Tab-separated table of N, CA and C in Angstrom:
chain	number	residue	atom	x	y	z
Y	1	UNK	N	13.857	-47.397	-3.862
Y	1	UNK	CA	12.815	-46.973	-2.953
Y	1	UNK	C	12.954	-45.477	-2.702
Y	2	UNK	N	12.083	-45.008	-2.493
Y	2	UNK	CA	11.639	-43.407	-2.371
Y	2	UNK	C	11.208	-43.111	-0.969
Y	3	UNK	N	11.554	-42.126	-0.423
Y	3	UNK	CA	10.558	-41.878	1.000
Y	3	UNK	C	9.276	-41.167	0.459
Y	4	UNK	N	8.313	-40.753	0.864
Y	4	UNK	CA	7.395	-40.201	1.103
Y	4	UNK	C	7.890	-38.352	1.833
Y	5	UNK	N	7.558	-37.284	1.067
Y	5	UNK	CA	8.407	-35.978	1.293
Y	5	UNK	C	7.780	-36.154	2.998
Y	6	UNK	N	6.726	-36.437	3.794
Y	6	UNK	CA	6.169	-36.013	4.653
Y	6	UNK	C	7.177	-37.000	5.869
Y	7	UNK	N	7.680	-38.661	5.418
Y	7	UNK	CA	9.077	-39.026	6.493
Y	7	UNK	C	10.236	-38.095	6.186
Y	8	UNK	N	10.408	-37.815	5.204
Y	8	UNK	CA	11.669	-37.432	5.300
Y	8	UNK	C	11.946	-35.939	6.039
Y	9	UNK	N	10.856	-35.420	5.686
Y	9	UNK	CA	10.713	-33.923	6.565
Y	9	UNK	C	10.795	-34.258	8.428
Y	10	UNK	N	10.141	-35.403	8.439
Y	10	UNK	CA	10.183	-36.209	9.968
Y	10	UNK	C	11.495	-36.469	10.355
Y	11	UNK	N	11.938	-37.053	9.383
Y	11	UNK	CA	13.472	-37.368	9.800
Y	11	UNK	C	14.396	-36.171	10.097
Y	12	UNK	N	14.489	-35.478	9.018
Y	12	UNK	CA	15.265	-34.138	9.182
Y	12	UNK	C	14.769	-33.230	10.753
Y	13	UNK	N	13.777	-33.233	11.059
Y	13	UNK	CA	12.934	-32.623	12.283
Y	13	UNK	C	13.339	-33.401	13.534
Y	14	UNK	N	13.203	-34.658	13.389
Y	14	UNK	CA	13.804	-35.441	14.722
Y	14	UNK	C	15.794	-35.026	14.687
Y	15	UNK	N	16.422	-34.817	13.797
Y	15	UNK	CA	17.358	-35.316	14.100
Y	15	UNK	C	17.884	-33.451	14.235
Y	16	UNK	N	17.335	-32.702	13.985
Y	16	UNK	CA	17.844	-31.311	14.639
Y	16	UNK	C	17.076	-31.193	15.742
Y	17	UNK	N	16.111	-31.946	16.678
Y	17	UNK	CA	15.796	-31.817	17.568
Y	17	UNK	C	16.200	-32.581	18.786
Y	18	UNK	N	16.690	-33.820	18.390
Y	18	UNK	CA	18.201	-34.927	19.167
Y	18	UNK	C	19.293	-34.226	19.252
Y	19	UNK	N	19.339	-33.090	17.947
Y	19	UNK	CA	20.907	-32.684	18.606
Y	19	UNK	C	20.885	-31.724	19.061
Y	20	UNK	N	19.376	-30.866	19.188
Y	20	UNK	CA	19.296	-29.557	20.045
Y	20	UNK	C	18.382	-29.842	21.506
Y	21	UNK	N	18.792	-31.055	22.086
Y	21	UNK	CA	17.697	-31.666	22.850
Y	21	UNK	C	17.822	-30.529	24.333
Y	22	UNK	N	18.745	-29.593	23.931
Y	22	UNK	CA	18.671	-28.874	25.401
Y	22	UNK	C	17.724	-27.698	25.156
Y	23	UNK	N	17.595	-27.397	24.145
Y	23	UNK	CA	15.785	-26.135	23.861
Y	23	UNK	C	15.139	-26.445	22.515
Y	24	UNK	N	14.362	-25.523	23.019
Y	24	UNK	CA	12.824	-25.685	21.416
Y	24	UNK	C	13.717	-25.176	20.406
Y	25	UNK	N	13.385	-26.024	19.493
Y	25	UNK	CA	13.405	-25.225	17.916
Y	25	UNK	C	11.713	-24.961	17.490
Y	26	UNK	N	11.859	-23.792	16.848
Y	26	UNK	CA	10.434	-23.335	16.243
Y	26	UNK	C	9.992	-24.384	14.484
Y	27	UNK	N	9.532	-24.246	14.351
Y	27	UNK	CA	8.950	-24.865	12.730
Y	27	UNK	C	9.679	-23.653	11.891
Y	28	UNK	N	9.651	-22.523	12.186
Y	28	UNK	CA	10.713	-21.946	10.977
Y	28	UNK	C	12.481	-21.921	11.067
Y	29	UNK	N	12.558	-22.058	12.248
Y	29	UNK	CA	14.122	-22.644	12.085
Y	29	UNK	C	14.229	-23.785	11.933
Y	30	UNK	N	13.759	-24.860	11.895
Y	30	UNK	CA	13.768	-26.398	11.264
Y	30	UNK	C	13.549	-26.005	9.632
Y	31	UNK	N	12.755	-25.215	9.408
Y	31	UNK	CA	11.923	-25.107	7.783
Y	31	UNK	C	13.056	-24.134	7.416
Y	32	UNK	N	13.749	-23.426	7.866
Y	32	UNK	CA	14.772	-23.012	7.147
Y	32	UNK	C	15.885	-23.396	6.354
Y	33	UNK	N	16.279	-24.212	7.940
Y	33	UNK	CA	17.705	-25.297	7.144
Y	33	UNK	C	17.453	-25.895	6.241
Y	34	UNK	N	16.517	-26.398	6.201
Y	34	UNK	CA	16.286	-27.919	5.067
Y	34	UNK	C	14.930	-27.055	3.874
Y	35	UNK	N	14.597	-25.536	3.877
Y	35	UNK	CA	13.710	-24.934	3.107
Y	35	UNK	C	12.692	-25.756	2.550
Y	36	UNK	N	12.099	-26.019	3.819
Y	36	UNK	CA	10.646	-26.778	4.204
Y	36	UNK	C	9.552	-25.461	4.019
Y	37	UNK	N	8.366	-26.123	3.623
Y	37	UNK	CA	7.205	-25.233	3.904
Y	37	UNK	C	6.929	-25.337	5.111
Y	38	UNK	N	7.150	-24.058	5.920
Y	38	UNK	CA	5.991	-23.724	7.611
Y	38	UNK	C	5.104	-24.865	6.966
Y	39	UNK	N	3.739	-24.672	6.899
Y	39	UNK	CA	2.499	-25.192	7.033
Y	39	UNK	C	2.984	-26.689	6.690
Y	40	UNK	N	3.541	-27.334	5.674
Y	40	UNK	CA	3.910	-28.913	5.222
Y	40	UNK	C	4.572	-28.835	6.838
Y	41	UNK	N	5.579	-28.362	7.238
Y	41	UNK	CA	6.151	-29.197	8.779
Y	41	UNK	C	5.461	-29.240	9.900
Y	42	UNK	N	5.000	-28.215	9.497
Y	42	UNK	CA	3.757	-27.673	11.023
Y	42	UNK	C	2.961	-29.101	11.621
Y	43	UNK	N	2.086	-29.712	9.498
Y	43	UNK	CA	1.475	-31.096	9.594
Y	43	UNK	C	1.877	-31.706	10.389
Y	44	UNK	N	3.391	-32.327	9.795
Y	44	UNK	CA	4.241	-33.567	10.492
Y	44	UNK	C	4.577	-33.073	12.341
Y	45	UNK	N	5.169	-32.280	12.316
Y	45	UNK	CA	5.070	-32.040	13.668
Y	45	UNK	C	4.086	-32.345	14.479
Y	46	UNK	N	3.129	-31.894	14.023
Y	46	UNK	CA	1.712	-32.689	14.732
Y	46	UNK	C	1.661	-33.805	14.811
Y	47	UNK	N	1.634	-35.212	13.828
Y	47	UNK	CA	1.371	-36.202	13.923
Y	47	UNK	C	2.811	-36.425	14.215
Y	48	UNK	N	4.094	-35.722	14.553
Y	48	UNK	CA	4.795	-36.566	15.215
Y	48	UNK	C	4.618	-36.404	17.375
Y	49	UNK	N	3.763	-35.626	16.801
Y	49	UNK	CA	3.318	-34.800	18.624
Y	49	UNK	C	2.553	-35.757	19.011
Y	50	UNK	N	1.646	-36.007	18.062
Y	50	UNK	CA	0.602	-37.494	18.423
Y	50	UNK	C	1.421	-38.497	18.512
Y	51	UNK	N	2.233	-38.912	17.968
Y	51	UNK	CA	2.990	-40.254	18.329
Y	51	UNK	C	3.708	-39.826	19.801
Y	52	UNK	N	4.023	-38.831	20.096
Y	52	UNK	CA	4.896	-38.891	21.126
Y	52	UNK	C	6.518	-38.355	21.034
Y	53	UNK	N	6.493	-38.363	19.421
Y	53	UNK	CA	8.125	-38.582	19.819
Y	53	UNK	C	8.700	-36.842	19.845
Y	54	UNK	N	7.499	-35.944	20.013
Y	54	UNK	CA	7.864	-34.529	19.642
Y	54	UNK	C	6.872	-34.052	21.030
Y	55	UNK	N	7.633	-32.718	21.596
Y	55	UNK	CA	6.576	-32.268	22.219
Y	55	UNK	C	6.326	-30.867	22.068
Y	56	UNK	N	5.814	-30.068	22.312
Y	56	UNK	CA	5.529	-28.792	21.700
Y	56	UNK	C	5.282	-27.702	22.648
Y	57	UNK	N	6.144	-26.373	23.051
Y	57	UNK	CA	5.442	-25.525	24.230
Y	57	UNK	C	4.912	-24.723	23.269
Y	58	UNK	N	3.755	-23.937	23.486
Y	58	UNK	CA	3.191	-22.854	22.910
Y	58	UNK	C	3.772	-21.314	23.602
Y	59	UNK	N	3.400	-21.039	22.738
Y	59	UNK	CA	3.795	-19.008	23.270
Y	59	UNK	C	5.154	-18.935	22.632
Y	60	UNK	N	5.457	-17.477	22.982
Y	60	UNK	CA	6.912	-16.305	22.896
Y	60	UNK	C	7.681	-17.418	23.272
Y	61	UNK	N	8.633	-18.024	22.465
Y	61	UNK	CA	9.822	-18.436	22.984
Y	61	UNK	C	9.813	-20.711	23.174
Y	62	UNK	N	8.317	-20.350	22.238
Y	62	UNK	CA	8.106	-21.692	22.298
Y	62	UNK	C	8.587	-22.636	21.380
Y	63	UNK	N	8.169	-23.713	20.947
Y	63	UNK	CA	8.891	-24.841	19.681
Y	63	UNK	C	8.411	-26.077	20.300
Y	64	UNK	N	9.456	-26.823	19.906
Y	64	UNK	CA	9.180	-28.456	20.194
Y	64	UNK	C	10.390	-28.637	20.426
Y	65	UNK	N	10.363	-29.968	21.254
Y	65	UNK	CA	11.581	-30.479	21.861
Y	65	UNK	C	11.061	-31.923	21.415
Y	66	UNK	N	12.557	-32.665	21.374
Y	66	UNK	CA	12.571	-34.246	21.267
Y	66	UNK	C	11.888	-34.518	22.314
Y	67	UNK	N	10.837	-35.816	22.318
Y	67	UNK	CA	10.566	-36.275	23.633
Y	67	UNK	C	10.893	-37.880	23.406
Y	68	UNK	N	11.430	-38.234	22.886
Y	68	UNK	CA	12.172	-39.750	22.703
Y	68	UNK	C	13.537	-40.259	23.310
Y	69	UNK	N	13.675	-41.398	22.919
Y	69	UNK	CA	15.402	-41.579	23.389
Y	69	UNK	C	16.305	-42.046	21.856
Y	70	UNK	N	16.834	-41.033	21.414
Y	70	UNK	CA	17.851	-40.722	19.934
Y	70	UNK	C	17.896	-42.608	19.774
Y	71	UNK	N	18.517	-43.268	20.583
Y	71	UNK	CA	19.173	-44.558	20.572
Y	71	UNK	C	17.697	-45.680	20.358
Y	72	UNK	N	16.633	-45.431	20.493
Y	72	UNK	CA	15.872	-46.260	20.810
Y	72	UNK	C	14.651	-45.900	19.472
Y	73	UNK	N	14.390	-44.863	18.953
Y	73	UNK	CA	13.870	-44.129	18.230
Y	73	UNK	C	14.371	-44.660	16.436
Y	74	UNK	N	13.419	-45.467	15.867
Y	74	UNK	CA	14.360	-46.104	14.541
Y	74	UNK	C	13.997	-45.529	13.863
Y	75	UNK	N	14.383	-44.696	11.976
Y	75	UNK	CA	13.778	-44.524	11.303
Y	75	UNK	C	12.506	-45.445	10.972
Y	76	UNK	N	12.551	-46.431	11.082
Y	76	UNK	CA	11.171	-46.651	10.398
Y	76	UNK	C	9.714	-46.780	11.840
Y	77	UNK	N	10.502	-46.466	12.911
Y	77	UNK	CA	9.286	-45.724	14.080
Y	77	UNK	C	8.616	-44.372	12.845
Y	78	UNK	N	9.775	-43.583	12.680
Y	78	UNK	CA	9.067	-42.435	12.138
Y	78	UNK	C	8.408	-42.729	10.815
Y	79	UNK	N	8.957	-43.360	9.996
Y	79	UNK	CA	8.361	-43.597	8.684
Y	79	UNK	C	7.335	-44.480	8.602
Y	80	UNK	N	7.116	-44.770	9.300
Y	80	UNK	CA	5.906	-45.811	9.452
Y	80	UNK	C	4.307	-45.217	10.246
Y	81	UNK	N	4.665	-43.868	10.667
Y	81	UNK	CA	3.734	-42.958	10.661
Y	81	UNK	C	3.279	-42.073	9.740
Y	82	UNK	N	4.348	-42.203	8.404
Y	82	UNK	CA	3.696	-41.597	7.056
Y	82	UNK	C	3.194	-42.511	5.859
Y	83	UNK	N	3.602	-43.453	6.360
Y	83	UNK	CA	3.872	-44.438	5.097
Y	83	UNK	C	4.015	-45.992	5.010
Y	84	UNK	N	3.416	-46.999	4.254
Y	84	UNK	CA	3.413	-48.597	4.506
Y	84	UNK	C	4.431	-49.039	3.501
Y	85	UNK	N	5.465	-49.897	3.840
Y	85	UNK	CA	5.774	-50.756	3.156
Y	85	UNK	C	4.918	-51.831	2.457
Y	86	UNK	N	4.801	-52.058	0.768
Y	86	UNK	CA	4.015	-53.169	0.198
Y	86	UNK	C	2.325	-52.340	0.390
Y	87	UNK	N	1.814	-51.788	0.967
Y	87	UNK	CA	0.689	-51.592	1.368
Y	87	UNK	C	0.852	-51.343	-0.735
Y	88	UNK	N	-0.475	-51.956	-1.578
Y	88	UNK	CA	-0.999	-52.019	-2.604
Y	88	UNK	C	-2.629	-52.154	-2.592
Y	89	UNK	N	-3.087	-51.574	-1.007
Y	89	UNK	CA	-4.531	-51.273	-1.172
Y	89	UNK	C	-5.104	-50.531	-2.147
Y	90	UNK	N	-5.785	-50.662	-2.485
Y	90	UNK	CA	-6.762	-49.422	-3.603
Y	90	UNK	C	-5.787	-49.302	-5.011
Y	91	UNK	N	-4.893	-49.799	-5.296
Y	91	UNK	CA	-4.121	-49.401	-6.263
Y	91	UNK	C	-4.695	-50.408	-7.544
Y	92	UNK	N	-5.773	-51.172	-7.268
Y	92	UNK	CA	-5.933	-52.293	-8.278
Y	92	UNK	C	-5.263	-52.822	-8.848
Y	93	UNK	N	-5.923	-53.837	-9.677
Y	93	UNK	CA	-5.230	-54.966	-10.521
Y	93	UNK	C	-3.714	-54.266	-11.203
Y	94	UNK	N	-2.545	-55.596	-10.711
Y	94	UNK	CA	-1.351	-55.136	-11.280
Y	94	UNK	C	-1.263	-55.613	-12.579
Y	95	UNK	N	-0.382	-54.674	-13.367
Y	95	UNK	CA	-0.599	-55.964	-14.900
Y	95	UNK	C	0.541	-57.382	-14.485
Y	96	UNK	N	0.101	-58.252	-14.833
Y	96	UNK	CA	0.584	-59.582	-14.841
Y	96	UNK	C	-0.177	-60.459	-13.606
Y	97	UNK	N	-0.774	-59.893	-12.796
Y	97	UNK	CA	-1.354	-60.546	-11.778
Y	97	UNK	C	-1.971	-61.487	-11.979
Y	98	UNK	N	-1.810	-62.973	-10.821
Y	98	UNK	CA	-2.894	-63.971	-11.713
Y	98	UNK	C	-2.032	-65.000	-12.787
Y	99	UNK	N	-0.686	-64.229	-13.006
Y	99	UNK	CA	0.541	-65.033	-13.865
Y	99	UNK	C	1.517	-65.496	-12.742
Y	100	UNK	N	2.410	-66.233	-13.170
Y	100	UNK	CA	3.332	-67.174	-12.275
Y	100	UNK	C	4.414	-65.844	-12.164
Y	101	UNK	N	4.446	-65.636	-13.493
Y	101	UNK	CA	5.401	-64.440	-13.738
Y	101	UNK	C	5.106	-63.130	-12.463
Y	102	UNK	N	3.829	-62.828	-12.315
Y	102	UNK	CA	3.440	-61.483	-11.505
Y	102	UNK	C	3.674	-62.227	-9.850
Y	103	UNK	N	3.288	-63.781	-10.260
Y	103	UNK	CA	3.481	-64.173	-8.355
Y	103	UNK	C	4.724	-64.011	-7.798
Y	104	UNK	N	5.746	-64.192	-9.037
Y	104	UNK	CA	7.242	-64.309	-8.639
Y	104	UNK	C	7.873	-62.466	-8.257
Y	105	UNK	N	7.442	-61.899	-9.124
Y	105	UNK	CA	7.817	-60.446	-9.208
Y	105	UNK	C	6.928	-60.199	-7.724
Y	106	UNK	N	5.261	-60.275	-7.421
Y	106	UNK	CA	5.244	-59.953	-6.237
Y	106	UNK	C	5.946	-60.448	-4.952
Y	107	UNK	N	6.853	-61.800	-4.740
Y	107	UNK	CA	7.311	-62.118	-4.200
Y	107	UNK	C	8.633	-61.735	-4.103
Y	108	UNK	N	9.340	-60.957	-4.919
Y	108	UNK	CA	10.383	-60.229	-5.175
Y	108	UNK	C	10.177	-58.883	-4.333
Y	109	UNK	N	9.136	-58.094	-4.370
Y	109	UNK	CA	8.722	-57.108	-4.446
Y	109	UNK	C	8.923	-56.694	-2.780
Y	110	UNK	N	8.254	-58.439	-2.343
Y	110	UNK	CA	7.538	-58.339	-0.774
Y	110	UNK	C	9.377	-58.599	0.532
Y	111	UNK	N	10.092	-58.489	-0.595
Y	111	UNK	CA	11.623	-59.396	0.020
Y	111	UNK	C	12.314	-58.253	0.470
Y	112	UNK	N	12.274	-57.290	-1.294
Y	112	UNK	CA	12.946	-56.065	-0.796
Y	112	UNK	C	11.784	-54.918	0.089
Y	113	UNK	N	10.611	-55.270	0.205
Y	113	UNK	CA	10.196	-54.638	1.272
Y	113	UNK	C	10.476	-55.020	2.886
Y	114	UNK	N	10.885	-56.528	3.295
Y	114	UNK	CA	11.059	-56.606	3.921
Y	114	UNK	C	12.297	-56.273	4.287
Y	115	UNK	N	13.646	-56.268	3.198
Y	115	UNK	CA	15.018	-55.715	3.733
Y	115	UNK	C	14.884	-54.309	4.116
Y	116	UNK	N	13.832	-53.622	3.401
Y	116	UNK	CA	14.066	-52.024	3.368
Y	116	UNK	C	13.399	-51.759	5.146
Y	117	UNK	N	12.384	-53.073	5.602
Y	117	UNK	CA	11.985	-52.561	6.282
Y	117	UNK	C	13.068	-52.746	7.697
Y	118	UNK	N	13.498	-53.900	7.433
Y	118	UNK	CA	14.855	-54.296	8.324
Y	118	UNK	C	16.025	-53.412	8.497
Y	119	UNK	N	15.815	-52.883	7.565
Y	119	UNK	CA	17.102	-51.457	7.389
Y	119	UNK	C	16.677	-50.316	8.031
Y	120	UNK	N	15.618	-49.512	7.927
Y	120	UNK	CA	15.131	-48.617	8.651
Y	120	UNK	C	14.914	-48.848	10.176
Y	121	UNK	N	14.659	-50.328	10.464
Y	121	UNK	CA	14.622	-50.820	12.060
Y	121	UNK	C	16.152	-50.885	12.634
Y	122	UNK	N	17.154	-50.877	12.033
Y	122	UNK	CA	18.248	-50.985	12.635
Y	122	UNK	C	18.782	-49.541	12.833
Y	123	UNK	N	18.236	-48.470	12.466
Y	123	UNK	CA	18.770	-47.388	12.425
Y	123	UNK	C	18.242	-46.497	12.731
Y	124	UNK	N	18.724	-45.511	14.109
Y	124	UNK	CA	18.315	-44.800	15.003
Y	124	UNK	C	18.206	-43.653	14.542
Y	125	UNK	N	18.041	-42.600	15.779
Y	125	UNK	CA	18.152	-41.392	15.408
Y	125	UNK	C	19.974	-40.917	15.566
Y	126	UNK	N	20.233	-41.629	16.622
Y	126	UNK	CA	21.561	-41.476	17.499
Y	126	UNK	C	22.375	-42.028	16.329
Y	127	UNK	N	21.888	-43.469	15.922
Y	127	UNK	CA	23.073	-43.562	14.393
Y	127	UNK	C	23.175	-42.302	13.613
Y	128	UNK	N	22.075	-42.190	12.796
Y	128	UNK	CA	21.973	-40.577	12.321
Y	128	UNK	C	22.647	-39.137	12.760
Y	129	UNK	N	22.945	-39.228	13.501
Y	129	UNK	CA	23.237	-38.362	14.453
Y	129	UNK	C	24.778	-38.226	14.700
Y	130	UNK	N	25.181	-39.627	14.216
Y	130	UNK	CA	26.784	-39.970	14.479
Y	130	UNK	C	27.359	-40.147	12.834
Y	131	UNK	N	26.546	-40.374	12.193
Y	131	UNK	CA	26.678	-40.340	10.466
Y	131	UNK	C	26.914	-38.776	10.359
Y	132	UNK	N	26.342	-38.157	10.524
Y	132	UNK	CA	26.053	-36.930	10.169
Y	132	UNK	C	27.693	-36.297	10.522
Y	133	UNK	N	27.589	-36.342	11.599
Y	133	UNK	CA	29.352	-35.855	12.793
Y	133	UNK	C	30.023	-36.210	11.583
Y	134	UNK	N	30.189	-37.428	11.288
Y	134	UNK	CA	31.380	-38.203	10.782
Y	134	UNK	C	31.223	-37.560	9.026
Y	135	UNK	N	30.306	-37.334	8.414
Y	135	UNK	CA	30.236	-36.271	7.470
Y	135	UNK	C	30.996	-35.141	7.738
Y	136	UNK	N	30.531	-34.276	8.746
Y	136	UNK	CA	30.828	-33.172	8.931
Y	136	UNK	C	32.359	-33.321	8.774
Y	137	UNK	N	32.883	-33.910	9.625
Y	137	UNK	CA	34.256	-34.306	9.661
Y	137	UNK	C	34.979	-34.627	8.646
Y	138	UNK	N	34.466	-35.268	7.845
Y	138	UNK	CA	34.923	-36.064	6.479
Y	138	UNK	C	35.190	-34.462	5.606
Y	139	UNK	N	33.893	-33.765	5.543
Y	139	UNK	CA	34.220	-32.944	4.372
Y	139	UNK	C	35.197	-31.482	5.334
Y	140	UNK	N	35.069	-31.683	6.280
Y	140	UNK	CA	36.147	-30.508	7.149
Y	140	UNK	C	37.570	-30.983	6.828
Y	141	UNK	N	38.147	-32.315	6.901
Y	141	UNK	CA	39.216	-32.388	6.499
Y	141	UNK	C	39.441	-32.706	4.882
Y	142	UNK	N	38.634	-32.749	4.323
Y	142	UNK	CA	39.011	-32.574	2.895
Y	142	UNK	C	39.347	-31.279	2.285
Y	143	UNK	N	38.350	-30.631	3.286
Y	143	UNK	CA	38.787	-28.578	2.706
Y	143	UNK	C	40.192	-28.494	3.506
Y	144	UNK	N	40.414	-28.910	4.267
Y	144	UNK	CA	42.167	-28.225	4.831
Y	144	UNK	C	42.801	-29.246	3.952
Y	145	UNK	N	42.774	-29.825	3.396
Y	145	UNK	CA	43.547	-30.591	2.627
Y	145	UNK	C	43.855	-30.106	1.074
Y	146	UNK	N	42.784	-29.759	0.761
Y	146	UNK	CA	42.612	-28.643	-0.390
Y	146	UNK	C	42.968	-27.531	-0.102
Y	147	UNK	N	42.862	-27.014	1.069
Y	147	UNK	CA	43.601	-25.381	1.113
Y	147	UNK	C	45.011	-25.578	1.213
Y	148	UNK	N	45.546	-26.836	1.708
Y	148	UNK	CA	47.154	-27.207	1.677
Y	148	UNK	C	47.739	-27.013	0.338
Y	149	UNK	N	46.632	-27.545	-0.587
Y	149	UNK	CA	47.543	-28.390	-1.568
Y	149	UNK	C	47.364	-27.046	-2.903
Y	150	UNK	N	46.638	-26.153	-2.875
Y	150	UNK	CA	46.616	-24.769	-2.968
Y	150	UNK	C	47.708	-23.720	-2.986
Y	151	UNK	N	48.018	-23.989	-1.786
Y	151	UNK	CA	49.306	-23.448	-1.411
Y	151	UNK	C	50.751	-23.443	-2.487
């Protein structure tokens, strides 16, 4: 499975804005770190402003702030404002459709959409948020471990 570039830019945006929840970040310091296009985040920011989970001051000194709760906030809250699991509207006839063979494969299809979607519901921003730490950490003590063994 693939995200859609427009969740994943969501994701990256919520989760430097959970961990900077005490001021605004602007759209070009979010679009920096992760070398986002301004105008592509600007989008998502918006429709994450419409959902709620972003809020936005205008002027000198303005940005967006989280307006959610990290713990309560699941990836697939956010991804599910860019994007459907299974959704095969407009895509027409699949080849095999109409075969026992295509009923079984769509029923395959509809299983791991439902795990993927079960997976994104169990997982916050605040998980994210504590993954990330525990990265950070992981590769901080691997470099003093390497500068030891250097020595």
């Amino acid at each position: 499975m693939k995200l859609q570039i427009a969740s994943r830019i969501a994701i990256f945006a919520l989760l430097e804005l959970a961990d900077e929840s005490d001021r605004q970040l602007s759209v070009a310091e979010i679009g920096q770190k992760y070398r986002l296009s301004s105008h592509h985040l600007a989008k998502v920011m918006n429709q994450l402003g419409r959902a709620g989970m972003v809020s936005a001051v205008r002027g000198a000194g303005g940005g967006y702030q989280f307006s959610g709760n990290p713990r309560r906030v699941t990836l697939l809250d956010v991804i599910q404002l860019f994007e459907q699991f299974g959704s095969e509207d407009g895509e027409g006839a699949e080849p095999g459709e109409g075969t026992s063979e295509g009923a079984i494969l769509r029923q395959i299809m509809t299983e791991i959409d439902d795990i993927a979607r079960a997976t994104f519901g169990s997982i916050t921003i605040a998980t994210m948020l504590k993954m990330r730490e525990r990265q950070k950490n992981a590769q901080h003590t691997l470099s003093k471990r390497r500068r030891r063994q250097s020595r």
